[in-house]
Amino acid sequence: MNLPRLFNRKTFPHGIHPPQYKEETRDKPTRRLAFPDQVILPLLQNIGAPAIAMVRKGQMVERGELIAVAAPDKLSVPLHATVEGTIRDITLMSTAMGPKTRSIIIDTLPSSPQIPVSGKRQDYRQMSRAEIIAAIRDIGMVGLGGAEFPTYAKLATSLDYDIHTVIANGCECEPFITTDFRVMLENIKNLLLGMRIVMKAVAADKGIIAIEDNKLEVQAALQPHLPEDGSISVEVLQTKYPQGAEQMLIYALLGVAIPKGQLPATLGLEIINVATVAEIGALLPNSQGFIERTVTITGDDLEKPGNYRIPIGTSLQHILGETGFTGAEAELILGGPMMGQPVAFLDTPIHKGTGAVLVLDQRAAKNRDVYPCIKCAMCVEVCPIHLNPSTLGLLAYKHRYQEMQDQYHLNNCFECGSCSFVCPSNIPLVQLFRVAKAMNRERKVQ
Ligand code: SF4
Ligand code: SF4
């Protein structure tokens, strides 16, 4: 019996309860991974425009030094050197963002202690809202929950709304991943400072750290440090997937739905991932660039699964070598099994939004025969936004992509994968929906 469920905790309608698979990593303290010999830093690691390189081949750079500036007048963030070393090249590389992404390659200086450089000291209490938002842009911060939306731009939209509450999203509902869990347990000071900074940036007087009831240790650890005035609190929700999605989280916490096509800001809410908040708390006071993050390394055939601090730009090859991968064939996913991104090449570097590297035995992954739809409606039961995945799937097989969009709200699907997960016929519903969306996009361009 799951005792927390007896307390009837808040949640959203529908959704699924996939196996957690978090036990391999959740109770291990975060360690630092050995520095790689080289990092590959794509200039585009955010939604929007790529940064513009301002270094040249052969130049020595310090760890944390600014190496690319944000594209002017565009949605863009700067990039900092994640190791001390020498610029080997600035060239097109295969990355998780695509086969040809312009990237800065840095050879690591072997003798370096790799201490990050600091900028000017700044106290958020003495800064205006606009100054805080600009400082968050200058440290190169993007949404670390995977979205990689520039954080400064997200916070800047609040200037047009009356925001009353910041919700730090610590649900981490995907199986396997424990990054946010470890960050919340191990970085309480930075998390709470980050909350105050973000609350001031959007002029909110209330902050909520939202977790699921599989992370009750976080509530116990945070409780003694919360401000006495009650301005920051911890809310515990039922463990359910996909509760980390913004609309599900808001419904679970407040029982309200975001009006269609509108932002959480219209309800006076600012939603931000907890790891993003903790990094802002750690970096902004010393004007340091965002250069490394906590990443869950987990899955099959790993001798040392766990959470590691890893410089952005480190290759999967280095990560698997350092964590003792012993398998032969593996499927590699950046992120979790539900919404993560499969990658084909071992030299792919992790980027700012990479919260996990999941290694799955490819033999098990291949062993899934697909059968016809038996109209069991389980996919309809679980879809958190009340779509009809069964009908959408049948239309996708008939290539009736436009009809999927016009009559069955295909574009509302946020690809959570819940329908694919429960389908007894193993129909790859979410993959079919991705193809359908891509085909519709292509047709629109032609
Ligand atoms: S992938 Fe799309 S259709 Fe399937 S459950 Fe999630 S939101 Fe619904
Ligand atoms: S869960 Fe699978 S088999 Fe059942 S109705 Fe949906 S698509 Fe068909």
Tab-separated table of C-alpha atoms and ligand atoms in Angstrom:
chain	number	residue	atom	x	y	z
A	1	MET	CA	0.000	0.000	0.000
A	2	ASN	CA	1.286	3.462	-0.888
A	3	LEU	CA	0.763	5.436	2.330
A	4	PRO	CA	0.984	8.963	0.850
A	5	ARG	CA	-1.932	8.148	-1.468
A	6	LEU	CA	-4.108	7.762	1.627
A	7	PHE	CA	-3.801	11.501	2.111
A	8	ASN	CA	-5.598	12.063	-1.183
A	9	ARG	CA	-3.052	14.471	-2.512
A	10	LYS	CA	-3.849	16.948	-5.272
A	11	THR	CA	-3.379	15.992	-8.904
A	12	PHE	CA	-4.873	16.440	-12.408
A	13	PRO	CA	-7.422	14.199	-14.188
A	14	HIS	CA	-6.249	11.277	-16.348
A	15	GLY	CA	-2.495	10.600	-16.694
A	16	ILE	CA	-0.534	7.431	-15.920
A	17	HIS	CA	1.578	5.776	-13.232
A	18	PRO	CA	4.576	4.322	-15.060
A	19	PRO	CA	7.201	2.401	-13.036
A	20	GLN	CA	9.558	4.940	-11.458
A	21	TYR	CA	12.972	3.317	-11.963
A	22	LYS	CA	14.494	6.093	-9.836
A	23	GLU	CA	16.021	3.897	-7.127
A	24	GLU	CA	19.342	3.435	-8.992
A	25	THR	CA	20.226	7.119	-8.572
A	26	ARG	CA	17.894	8.928	-6.158
A	27	ASP	CA	19.797	8.241	-2.921
A	28	LYS	CA	23.318	8.779	-4.238
A	29	PRO	CA	24.845	12.207	-3.557
A	30	THR	CA	25.828	14.146	-6.671
A	31	ARG	CA	29.445	13.654	-7.731
A	32	ARG	CA	31.675	15.537	-10.153
A	33	LEU	CA	32.508	13.712	-13.364
A	34	ALA	CA	36.156	13.843	-14.485
A	35	PHE	CA	36.687	16.687	-16.950
A	36	PRO	CA	36.693	15.628	-20.633
A	37	ASP	CA	39.661	16.322	-22.945
A	38	GLN	CA	37.432	18.402	-25.171
A	39	VAL	CA	34.014	20.069	-25.149
A	40	ILE	CA	31.752	20.835	-28.112
A	41	LEU	CA	29.532	23.854	-27.486
A	42	PRO	CA	26.742	24.410	-30.031
A	43	LEU	CA	26.044	28.127	-30.520
A	44	LEU	CA	22.350	27.260	-30.498
A	45	GLN	CA	21.336	25.772	-27.144
A	46	ASN	CA	18.099	27.656	-26.703
A	47	ILE	CA	14.788	28.241	-28.393
A	48	GLY	CA	15.403	31.226	-30.663
A	49	ALA	CA	18.534	32.488	-32.392
A	50	PRO	CA	22.096	31.135	-31.939
A	51	ALA	CA	24.710	33.088	-30.016
A	52	ILE	CA	27.458	34.829	-32.011
A	53	ALA	CA	31.020	33.564	-31.464
A	54	MET	CA	33.522	36.192	-30.313
A	55	VAL	CA	36.630	33.997	-30.006
A	56	ARG	CA	39.067	32.729	-32.652
A	57	LYS	CA	40.898	29.501	-33.327
A	58	GLY	CA	43.950	29.041	-31.096
A	59	GLN	CA	42.745	31.501	-28.441
A	60	MET	CA	43.129	30.524	-24.775
A	61	VAL	CA	39.942	30.866	-22.725
A	62	GLU	CA	39.290	30.652	-19.018
A	63	ARG	CA	36.545	28.507	-17.537
A	64	GLY	CA	33.384	30.623	-17.424
A	65	GLU	CA	34.693	33.257	-19.881
A	66	LEU	CA	32.163	34.714	-22.329
A	67	ILE	CA	32.842	33.130	-25.748
A	68	ALA	CA	29.655	34.011	-27.674
A	69	VAL	CA	27.260	36.916	-27.248
A	70	ALA	CA	23.478	36.791	-27.549
A	71	ALA	CA	22.237	37.695	-31.057
A	72	PRO	CA	21.151	41.351	-30.844
A	73	ASP	CA	17.419	42.100	-30.886
A	74	LYS	CA	16.544	38.393	-31.020
A	75	LEU	CA	15.490	35.710	-28.584
A	76	SER	CA	19.010	34.534	-27.719
A	77	VAL	CA	21.410	33.951	-24.810
A	78	PRO	CA	25.206	34.175	-24.498
A	79	LEU	CA	27.520	31.187	-24.149
A	80	HIS	CA	30.441	30.730	-21.766
A	81	ALA	CA	33.506	28.454	-21.931
A	82	THR	CA	32.741	25.381	-19.874
A	83	VAL	CA	36.395	24.416	-19.484
A	84	GLU	CA	39.671	26.333	-19.426
A	85	GLY	CA	41.565	25.541	-22.603
A	86	THR	CA	42.283	26.420	-26.229
A	87	ILE	CA	39.744	27.044	-28.981
A	88	ARG	CA	40.414	24.216	-31.426
A	89	ASP	CA	37.824	25.227	-34.010
A	90	ILE	CA	34.495	26.934	-34.688
A	91	THR	CA	32.749	24.700	-37.148
A	92	LEU	CA	29.646	22.680	-38.063
A	93	MET	CA	29.191	19.640	-35.803
A	94	SER	CA	26.595	16.936	-35.263
A	95	THR	CA	24.774	17.705	-32.043
A	96	ALA	CA	21.430	16.880	-30.462
A	97	MET	CA	20.107	20.044	-32.160
A	98	GLY	CA	20.798	18.687	-35.648
A	99	PRO	CA	23.456	17.327	-37.950
A	100	LYS	CA	24.987	20.688	-38.787
A	101	THR	CA	25.131	22.994	-35.810
A	102	ARG	CA	27.818	25.666	-35.676
A	103	SER	CA	29.795	24.901	-32.539
A	104	ILE	CA	32.837	26.085	-30.597
A	105	ILE	CA	35.258	23.242	-29.801
A	106	ILE	CA	37.590	23.735	-26.827
A	107	ASP	CA	40.557	21.483	-25.988
A	108	THR	CA	40.764	21.255	-22.201
A	109	LEU	CA	43.986	22.501	-20.591
A	110	PRO	CA	45.188	19.350	-18.773
A	111	SER	CA	46.997	21.100	-15.932
A	112	SER	CA	44.173	23.526	-15.118
A	113	PRO	CA	42.365	23.402	-11.746
A	114	GLN	CA	39.247	24.455	-13.745
A	115	ILE	CA	38.133	27.176	-11.361
A	116	PRO	CA	35.364	29.284	-12.914
A	117	VAL	CA	35.926	33.021	-13.319
A	118	SER	CA	33.585	35.380	-11.483
A	119	GLY	CA	32.232	38.738	-12.589
A	120	LYS	CA	31.067	41.651	-10.474
A	121	ARG	CA	29.235	40.998	-7.200
A	122	GLN	CA	25.553	41.907	-7.408
A	123	ASP	CA	22.853	41.932	-4.779
A	124	TYR	CA	19.369	41.340	-6.206
A	125	ARG	CA	17.877	43.435	-3.385
A	126	GLN	CA	19.620	46.514	-4.823
A	127	MET	CA	18.614	45.731	-8.417
A	128	SER	CA	15.524	46.746	-10.388
A	129	ARG	CA	13.321	44.108	-12.035
A	130	ALA	CA	14.774	44.971	-15.445
A	131	GLU	CA	18.338	44.706	-14.085
A	132	ILE	CA	17.649	41.244	-12.620
A	133	ILE	CA	16.135	40.031	-15.898
A	134	ALA	CA	19.144	41.396	-17.849
A	135	ALA	CA	21.529	39.697	-15.398
A	136	ILE	CA	19.703	36.381	-15.914
A	137	ARG	CA	20.188	36.792	-19.673
A	138	ASP	CA	23.888	37.610	-19.169
A	139	ILE	CA	24.560	34.357	-17.311
A	140	GLY	CA	23.135	32.449	-20.295
A	141	MET	CA	20.283	30.803	-18.406
A	142	VAL	CA	17.656	28.734	-20.229
A	143	GLY	CA	14.912	26.434	-18.915
A	144	LEU	CA	16.752	23.403	-17.540
A	145	GLY	CA	13.669	21.182	-17.473
A	146	GLY	CA	14.376	20.482	-21.146
A	147	ALA	CA	12.533	23.341	-22.828
A	148	GLU	CA	15.649	25.542	-23.221
A	149	PHE	CA	13.480	28.646	-23.525
A	150	PRO	CA	15.619	31.673	-22.566
A	151	THR	CA	14.744	32.392	-18.934
A	152	TYR	CA	15.138	36.169	-19.265
A	153	ALA	CA	12.473	36.223	-21.999
A	154	LYS	CA	10.099	34.074	-19.952
A	155	LEU	CA	10.453	36.442	-16.999
A	156	ALA	CA	10.248	39.555	-19.181
A	157	THR	CA	6.714	38.630	-20.326
A	158	SER	CA	5.680	39.072	-16.691
A	159	LEU	CA	6.222	42.824	-17.112
A	160	ASP	CA	2.931	42.854	-19.063
A	161	TYR	CA	0.991	40.858	-16.443
A	162	ASP	CA	0.161	41.051	-12.780
A	163	ILE	CA	2.088	38.044	-11.444
A	164	HIS	CA	1.332	37.024	-7.854
A	165	THR	CA	2.907	33.554	-7.590
A	166	VAL	CA	6.094	31.866	-8.793
A	167	ILE	CA	5.763	28.083	-8.992
A	168	ALA	CA	9.096	26.253	-8.951
A	169	ASN	CA	8.405	23.001	-10.751
A	170	GLY	CA	10.092	20.133	-8.900
A	171	CYS	CA	7.680	17.397	-9.968
A	172	GLU	CA	10.211	15.539	-12.113
A	173	CYS	CA	7.540	13.078	-13.168
A	174	GLU	CA	9.498	11.234	-15.897
A	175	PRO	CA	10.728	7.772	-14.907
A	176	PHE	CA	14.478	7.312	-14.229
A	177	ILE	CA	15.329	11.020	-13.753
A	178	THR	CA	16.396	12.276	-10.305
A	179	THR	CA	18.269	15.457	-11.222
A	180	ASP	CA	15.798	17.904	-9.713
A	181	PHE	CA	15.390	15.711	-6.635
A	182	ARG	CA	19.134	15.846	-5.883
A	183	VAL	CA	19.330	19.562	-6.739
A	184	MET	CA	16.508	20.353	-4.267
A	185	LEU	CA	18.083	18.237	-1.516
A	186	GLU	CA	21.648	19.440	-1.978
A	187	ASN	CA	21.243	23.113	-2.938
A	188	ILE	CA	18.694	24.471	-0.492
A	189	LYS	CA	20.464	27.813	-0.023
A	190	ASN	CA	20.768	28.461	-3.766
A	191	LEU	CA	17.216	27.256	-4.425
A	192	LEU	CA	15.692	29.632	-1.866
A	193	LEU	CA	17.906	32.540	-2.955
A	194	GLY	CA	16.957	31.805	-6.584
A	195	MET	CA	13.280	31.841	-5.582
A	196	ARG	CA	13.661	35.289	-4.018
A	197	ILE	CA	15.498	36.585	-7.094
A	198	VAL	CA	12.844	35.256	-9.499
A	199	MET	CA	10.002	36.494	-7.265
A	200	LYS	CA	11.515	39.981	-7.278
A	201	ALA	CA	12.046	39.838	-11.074
A	202	VAL	CA	8.333	39.199	-11.672
A	203	ALA	CA	7.081	41.166	-8.615
A	204	ALA	CA	5.385	38.100	-7.086
A	205	ASP	CA	4.797	37.997	-3.336
A	206	LYS	CA	4.309	34.251	-3.162
A	207	GLY	CA	6.507	31.299	-4.134
A	208	ILE	CA	5.543	27.625	-4.235
A	209	ILE	CA	7.999	24.753	-4.640
A	210	ALA	CA	5.884	21.940	-6.105
A	211	ILE	CA	7.026	18.351	-5.623
A	212	GLU	CA	5.427	14.915	-5.950
A	213	ASP	CA	4.896	12.596	-3.000
A	214	ASN	CA	7.806	10.398	-4.078
A	215	LYS	CA	10.115	13.188	-2.901
A	216	LEU	CA	8.982	13.764	0.675
A	217	GLU	CA	12.616	14.031	1.817
A	218	VAL	CA	12.732	17.354	-0.024
A	219	GLN	CA	9.806	18.708	1.976
A	220	ALA	CA	11.465	17.650	5.231
A	221	ALA	CA	14.814	19.162	4.201
A	222	LEU	CA	13.341	22.476	3.018
A	223	GLN	CA	10.854	23.038	5.846
A	224	PRO	CA	13.293	24.417	8.469
A	225	HIS	CA	14.727	26.879	5.923
A	226	LEU	CA	11.485	28.365	4.618
A	227	PRO	CA	10.844	32.036	5.480
A	228	GLU	CA	8.673	32.550	8.571
A	229	ASP	CA	6.374	34.974	6.749
A	230	GLY	CA	5.083	32.058	4.629
A	231	SER	CA	6.099	33.756	1.369
A	232	ILE	CA	7.677	30.516	0.109
A	233	SER	CA	6.018	27.162	0.724
A	234	VAL	CA	6.298	23.542	-0.408
A	235	GLU	CA	3.262	21.841	-1.951
A	236	VAL	CA	3.166	18.055	-2.273
A	237	LEU	CA	1.207	16.527	-5.149
A	238	GLN	CA	0.326	12.952	-5.951
A	239	THR	CA	2.981	11.182	-8.029
A	240	LYS	CA	1.596	10.986	-11.548
A	241	TYR	CA	2.812	11.480	-15.120
A	242	PRO	CA	2.830	14.054	-16.836
A	243	GLN	CA	2.372	16.323	-13.810
A	244	GLY	CA	5.487	18.354	-14.693
A	245	ALA	CA	3.729	19.757	-17.776
A	246	GLU	CA	2.672	23.341	-17.066
A	247	GLN	CA	-1.047	22.928	-17.622
A	248	MET	CA	-1.189	19.735	-15.539
A	249	LEU	CA	0.828	21.293	-12.727
A	250	ILE	CA	-1.388	24.366	-12.555
A	251	TYR	CA	-4.534	22.255	-12.528
A	252	ALA	CA	-3.099	19.966	-9.841
A	253	LEU	CA	-2.072	22.862	-7.590
A	254	LEU	CA	-4.921	25.309	-8.080
A	255	GLY	CA	-7.725	23.380	-9.793
A	256	VAL	CA	-7.828	25.813	-12.708
A	257	ALA	CA	-7.080	25.345	-16.406
A	258	ILE	CA	-4.991	27.756	-18.464
A	259	PRO	CA	-7.328	29.316	-21.046
A	260	LYS	CA	-6.629	27.834	-24.493
A	261	GLY	CA	-3.741	29.551	-26.277
A	262	GLN	CA	-2.822	31.649	-23.242
A	263	LEU	CA	0.170	31.786	-20.921
A	264	PRO	CA	0.162	30.893	-17.194
A	265	ALA	CA	0.874	34.622	-16.720
A	266	THR	CA	-2.763	35.360	-17.571
A	267	LEU	CA	-3.608	33.614	-14.286
A	268	GLY	CA	-0.895	35.574	-12.457
A	269	LEU	CA	1.497	32.600	-12.433
A	270	GLU	CA	5.135	32.180	-13.392
A	271	ILE	CA	6.246	28.536	-13.734
A	272	ILE	CA	9.956	27.783	-13.654
A	273	ASN	CA	11.964	24.591	-13.229
A	274	VAL	CA	13.629	24.126	-9.802
A	275	ALA	CA	17.114	23.437	-11.228
A	276	THR	CA	16.882	26.695	-13.208
A	277	VAL	CA	15.969	28.540	-9.998
A	278	ALA	CA	18.859	26.953	-8.054
A	279	GLU	CA	21.381	27.847	-10.791
A	280	ILE	CA	20.152	31.464	-10.796
A	281	GLY	CA	20.682	31.529	-7.020
A	282	ALA	CA	24.181	30.091	-7.420
A	283	LEU	CA	25.403	32.164	-10.384
A	284	LEU	CA	23.718	35.561	-10.407
A	285	PRO	CA	25.296	36.957	-7.204
A	286	ASN	CA	28.787	36.609	-8.770
A	287	SER	CA	27.784	37.229	-12.409
A	288	GLN	CA	29.036	33.767	-13.363
A	289	GLY	CA	28.075	32.113	-16.638
A	290	PHE	CA	26.077	28.891	-16.770
A	291	ILE	CA	28.705	26.246	-17.604
A	292	GLU	CA	27.755	22.955	-15.940
A	293	ARG	CA	24.703	21.200	-14.591
A	294	THR	CA	23.550	18.161	-12.655
A	295	VAL	CA	22.719	15.254	-14.987
A	296	THR	CA	21.229	11.862	-14.114
A	297	ILE	CA	23.188	9.050	-15.818
A	298	THR	CA	21.151	5.873	-15.575
A	299	GLY	CA	19.781	2.789	-17.321
A	300	ASP	CA	21.163	-0.598	-18.338
A	301	ASP	CA	24.742	-1.864	-18.106
A	302	LEU	CA	26.218	1.039	-16.138
A	303	GLU	CA	28.626	0.316	-13.275
A	304	LYS	CA	28.277	3.775	-11.709
A	305	PRO	CA	24.805	5.217	-12.349
A	306	GLY	CA	24.160	8.426	-10.431
A	307	ASN	CA	23.863	12.173	-10.616
A	308	TYR	CA	26.944	14.039	-11.792
A	309	ARG	CA	28.014	17.657	-12.245
A	310	ILE	CA	29.104	17.756	-15.876
A	311	PRO	CA	30.402	20.634	-18.032
A	312	ILE	CA	28.029	21.497	-20.889
A	313	GLY	CA	29.541	20.166	-24.137
A	314	THR	CA	30.870	16.882	-22.672
A	315	SER	CA	30.368	13.979	-25.087
A	316	LEU	CA	28.248	10.919	-24.364
A	317	GLN	CA	31.329	8.814	-25.090
A	318	HIS	CA	33.192	10.426	-22.188
A	319	ILE	CA	30.165	10.175	-19.893
A	320	LEU	CA	29.599	6.483	-20.638
A	321	GLY	CA	33.315	5.760	-20.230
A	322	GLU	CA	33.447	7.467	-16.823
A	323	THR	CA	30.266	5.787	-15.551
A	324	GLY	CA	31.441	2.312	-16.581
A	325	PHE	CA	29.168	1.371	-19.456
A	326	THR	CA	29.724	-2.317	-20.111
A	327	GLY	CA	27.034	-3.109	-22.700
A	328	ALA	CA	27.443	-3.764	-26.415
A	329	GLU	CA	24.313	-2.356	-28.038
A	330	ALA	CA	22.438	0.484	-26.410
A	331	GLU	CA	19.774	3.018	-27.237
A	332	LEU	CA	20.848	6.422	-25.899
A	333	ILE	CA	18.265	8.999	-24.897
A	334	LEU	CA	18.876	12.557	-23.742
A	335	GLY	CA	16.153	12.991	-21.134
A	336	GLY	CA	13.598	10.456	-19.936
A	337	PRO	CA	11.960	7.523	-21.714
A	338	MET	CA	8.662	9.373	-22.267
A	339	MET	CA	9.719	12.693	-23.778
A	340	GLY	CA	13.487	12.311	-24.212
A	341	GLN	CA	15.387	12.618	-27.447
A	342	PRO	CA	17.084	9.508	-28.896
A	343	VAL	CA	20.616	10.180	-30.177
A	344	ALA	CA	22.582	8.111	-32.668
A	345	PHE	CA	26.187	9.206	-32.139
A	346	LEU	CA	28.476	8.815	-29.148
A	347	ASP	CA	30.282	12.083	-29.869
A	348	THR	CA	27.018	13.997	-29.275
A	349	PRO	CA	27.604	16.536	-26.491
A	350	ILE	CA	25.177	17.238	-23.677
A	351	HIS	CA	23.632	20.701	-23.948
A	352	LYS	CA	22.116	23.157	-21.475
A	353	GLY	CA	18.737	21.410	-21.375
A	354	THR	CA	20.100	17.879	-20.868
A	355	GLY	CA	18.882	16.681	-17.469
A	356	ALA	CA	19.527	12.978	-18.019
A	357	VAL	CA	21.310	10.443	-20.160
A	358	LEU	CA	19.347	7.209	-20.324
A	359	VAL	CA	20.976	4.021	-21.595
A	360	LEU	CA	18.533	1.324	-22.681
A	361	ASP	CA	19.456	-2.175	-23.775
A	362	GLN	CA	18.682	-2.100	-27.498
A	363	ARG	CA	17.695	-5.781	-27.614
A	364	ALA	CA	14.800	-5.052	-25.210
A	365	ALA	CA	13.851	-1.890	-27.114
A	366	LYS	CA	13.678	-3.774	-30.427
A	367	ASN	CA	11.469	-6.517	-29.048
A	368	ARG	CA	8.121	-4.770	-29.456
A	369	ASP	CA	5.813	-6.114	-32.158
A	370	VAL	CA	2.992	-3.766	-33.169
A	371	TYR	CA	-0.582	-5.094	-33.417
A	372	PRO	CA	-3.814	-3.544	-34.772
A	373	CYS	CA	-5.872	-1.237	-32.576
A	374	ILE	CA	-8.382	-3.232	-30.522
A	375	LYS	CA	-10.442	-0.158	-29.587
A	376	CYS	CA	-9.838	-0.659	-25.876
A	377	ALA	CA	-9.890	3.151	-25.303
A	378	MET	CA	-7.075	2.996	-22.762
A	379	CYS	CA	-5.265	5.759	-24.649
A	380	VAL	CA	-8.374	7.959	-24.432
A	381	GLU	CA	-8.612	7.252	-20.700
A	382	VAL	CA	-5.097	8.502	-19.974
A	383	CYS	CA	-4.684	11.487	-22.308
A	384	PRO	CA	-4.350	14.447	-19.908
A	385	ILE	CA	-5.782	16.905	-22.418
A	386	HIS	CA	-8.715	14.739	-23.495
A	387	LEU	CA	-7.660	13.988	-27.070
A	388	ASN	CA	-8.618	10.785	-28.875
A	389	PRO	CA	-5.231	9.154	-29.603
A	390	SER	CA	-6.870	6.028	-31.042
A	391	THR	CA	-8.651	7.982	-33.807
A	392	LEU	CA	-5.603	10.160	-34.349
A	393	GLY	CA	-3.489	7.011	-34.752
A	394	LEU	CA	-5.877	5.486	-37.305
A	395	LEU	CA	-5.899	8.743	-39.299
A	396	ALA	CA	-2.098	8.892	-39.154
A	397	TYR	CA	-1.833	5.405	-40.696
A	398	LYS	CA	-4.084	6.697	-43.524
A	399	HIS	CA	-1.873	9.831	-43.902
A	400	ARG	CA	-4.890	12.067	-43.211
A	401	TYR	CA	-2.672	14.531	-41.391
A	402	GLN	CA	-4.649	17.699	-42.137
A	403	GLU	CA	-7.837	16.120	-40.774
A	404	MET	CA	-5.939	15.194	-37.591
A	405	GLN	CA	-5.069	18.847	-37.155
A	406	ASP	CA	-8.375	20.421	-38.186
A	407	GLN	CA	-10.829	18.054	-36.534
A	408	TYR	CA	-8.954	16.202	-33.809
A	409	HIS	CA	-6.722	18.961	-32.341
A	410	LEU	CA	-3.426	17.280	-33.190
A	411	ASN	CA	-1.472	20.444	-32.421
A	412	ASN	CA	-2.689	20.467	-28.823
A	413	CYS	CA	-0.835	17.172	-28.239
A	414	PHE	CA	2.326	17.980	-26.272
A	415	GLU	CA	3.794	14.531	-26.945
A	416	CYS	CA	3.800	13.294	-23.365
A	417	GLY	CA	3.718	9.676	-24.589
A	418	SER	CA	1.084	8.500	-22.072
A	419	CYS	CA	-1.068	7.028	-24.855
A	420	SER	CA	1.829	5.051	-26.345
A	421	PHE	CA	2.762	3.826	-22.878
A	422	VAL	CA	-0.616	2.210	-22.156
A	423	CYS	CA	-1.408	0.897	-25.644
A	424	PRO	CA	-1.620	-2.918	-25.420
A	425	SER	CA	-1.051	-3.131	-29.189
A	426	ASN	CA	2.277	-1.263	-28.894
A	427	ILE	CA	1.126	1.271	-31.481
A	428	PRO	CA	3.774	4.022	-31.556
A	429	LEU	CA	1.124	6.726	-31.229
A	430	VAL	CA	3.339	9.607	-30.183
A	431	GLN	CA	5.822	8.910	-32.992
A	432	LEU	CA	2.905	8.898	-35.474
A	433	PHE	CA	1.768	12.264	-34.096
A	434	ARG	CA	5.261	13.742	-34.448
A	435	VAL	CA	5.395	12.648	-38.093
A	436	ALA	CA	1.895	14.047	-38.728
A	437	LYS	CA	2.838	17.417	-37.225
A	438	ALA	CA	6.044	17.534	-39.281
A	439	MET	CA	4.120	16.716	-42.488
A	440	ASN	CA	1.585	19.465	-41.771
A	441	ARG	CA	4.387	21.946	-41.088
A	442	GLU	CA	6.089	21.014	-44.355
A	443	ARG	CA	2.863	21.339	-46.322
A	444	LYS	CA	2.288	24.790	-44.822
A	445	VAL	CA	5.739	25.972	-45.958
A	446	GLN	CA	5.231	24.713	-49.575
B	1	SF4	S1	1.037	12.093	-26.446
B	1	SF4	FE1	-0.560	13.591	-27.018
B	1	SF4	S2	-2.359	12.350	-27.494
B	1	SF4	FE2	-0.939	11.025	-26.368
B	1	SF4	S3	-1.577	11.210	-24.224
B	1	SF4	FE3	0.026	12.768	-24.528
B	1	SF4	S4	-1.076	14.650	-25.090
B	1	SF4	FE4	-2.536	12.930	-25.336
B	2	SF4	S1	-4.768	2.029	-26.460
B	2	SF4	FE1	-4.019	1.252	-28.432
B	2	SF4	S2	-5.357	-0.488	-28.876
B	2	SF4	FE2	-6.397	0.676	-27.260
B	2	SF4	S3	-7.745	2.100	-28.375
B	2	SF4	FE3	-5.808	3.189	-28.051
B	2	SF4	S4	-4.653	2.808	-29.918
B	2	SF4	FE4	-6.279	1.280	-29.865
